[in-house]
CSV table of C-alpha atoms in Angstrom, one decimal:
chain,number,residue,atom,x,y,z
A,1,MET,CA,0.0,0.0,0.0
A,2,GLY,CA,2.8,2.4,0.8
A,3,ALA,CA,4.5,1.8,-2.6
A,4,GLU,CA,1.2,2.6,-4.4
A,5,ALA,CA,0.8,5.8,-2.4
A,6,PHE,CA,4.3,6.8,-3.2
A,7,GLU,CA,3.7,6.2,-6.9
A,8,ARG,CA,0.6,8.4,-6.7
A,9,PHE,CA,2.6,11.1,-5.0
A,10,ARG,CA,5.4,10.8,-7.5
A,11,LEU,CA,3.0,11.3,-10.4
A,12,ARG,CA,1.5,14.3,-8.7
A,13,VAL,CA,5.0,15.8,-8.2
A,14,LEU,CA,5.7,15.4,-11.9
A,15,GLU,CA,2.6,17.6,-12.6
A,16,ASP,CA,3.2,20.2,-9.8
A,17,VAL,CA,6.1,22.6,-10.0
A,18,THR,CA,5.5,23.8,-6.5
A,19,LEU,CA,6.1,20.3,-5.2
A,20,GLN,CA,9.1,19.9,-7.4
A,21,ASP,CA,10.6,23.0,-6.0
A,22,ALA,CA,9.9,22.0,-2.4
A,23,LEU,CA,11.7,18.7,-2.9
A,24,ARG,CA,14.5,20.2,-5.0
A,25,GLU,CA,15.3,22.6,-2.1
A,26,THR,CA,16.2,19.8,0.3
A,27,PRO,CA,20.0,19.7,1.0
A,28,ASP,CA,20.5,15.9,1.2
A,29,THR,CA,18.8,12.5,1.0
A,30,PRO,CA,17.5,12.3,4.6
A,31,ALA,CA,16.0,15.8,4.3
A,32,PHE,CA,14.5,14.8,0.9
A,33,VAL,CA,12.9,11.7,2.4
A,34,ALA,CA,11.5,13.6,5.4
A,35,ARG,CA,10.1,16.3,3.2
A,36,ALA,CA,8.6,13.8,0.7
A,37,ILE,CA,6.8,12.0,3.5
A,38,GLU,CA,5.5,15.3,4.9
A,39,LEU,CA,4.3,16.5,1.5
A,40,GLY,CA,2.8,13.1,0.6
A,41,ALA,CA,0.8,13.1,3.8
A,42,ALA,CA,-0.5,16.6,3.0
A,43,HIS,CA,-1.7,15.2,-0.3
A,44,ASP,CA,-3.3,12.1,1.2
A,45,CYS,CA,-0.5,9.8,0.0
A,46,HIS,CA,0.8,7.9,3.0
A,47,PHE,CA,4.1,6.1,2.6
A,48,ASN,CA,7.3,5.7,4.6
A,49,ALA,CA,11.0,6.1,4.2
A,50,GLU,CA,11.5,2.5,3.0
A,51,ASP,CA,9.0,3.0,0.2
A,52,ILE,CA,11.0,6.0,-1.0
A,53,HIS,CA,14.4,4.1,-0.7
A,54,GLU,CA,13.0,1.2,-2.6
A,55,ALA,CA,11.8,3.5,-5.4
A,56,LEU,CA,15.2,5.1,-5.5
A,57,ARG,CA,16.9,1.7,-5.7
A,58,ALA,CA,14.6,0.6,-8.5
A,59,ALA,CA,15.3,3.8,-10.5
A,60,ARG,CA,19.0,3.3,-10.1
A,61,ARG,CA,18.7,-0.3,-11.2
A,62,VAL,CA,16.7,0.8,-14.4
A,63,TRP,CA,19.3,3.4,-15.1
A,64,ARG,CA,22.2,1.0,-14.8
A,65,GLU,CA,20.5,-1.6,-17.0
A,66,ARG,CA,19.9,1.0,-19.6
A,67,TRP,CA,23.4,2.6,-19.6
A,68,ILE,CA,25.8,-0.1,-18.6
């Protein structure tokens, strides 16, 4: 359920420049994760840090498979 909520939030971020800016302003990964969880909850998308880290790992895996 958390992974689905994160995906809904990710798609919302792609459409909303304000959310993109809020996440872009984070100084590091821990701050990004905390801010994403906060913003997600504000948009009724409830997920946790592990959901985000798993999505990041999956994105890295896809990138490596494409370019290596």
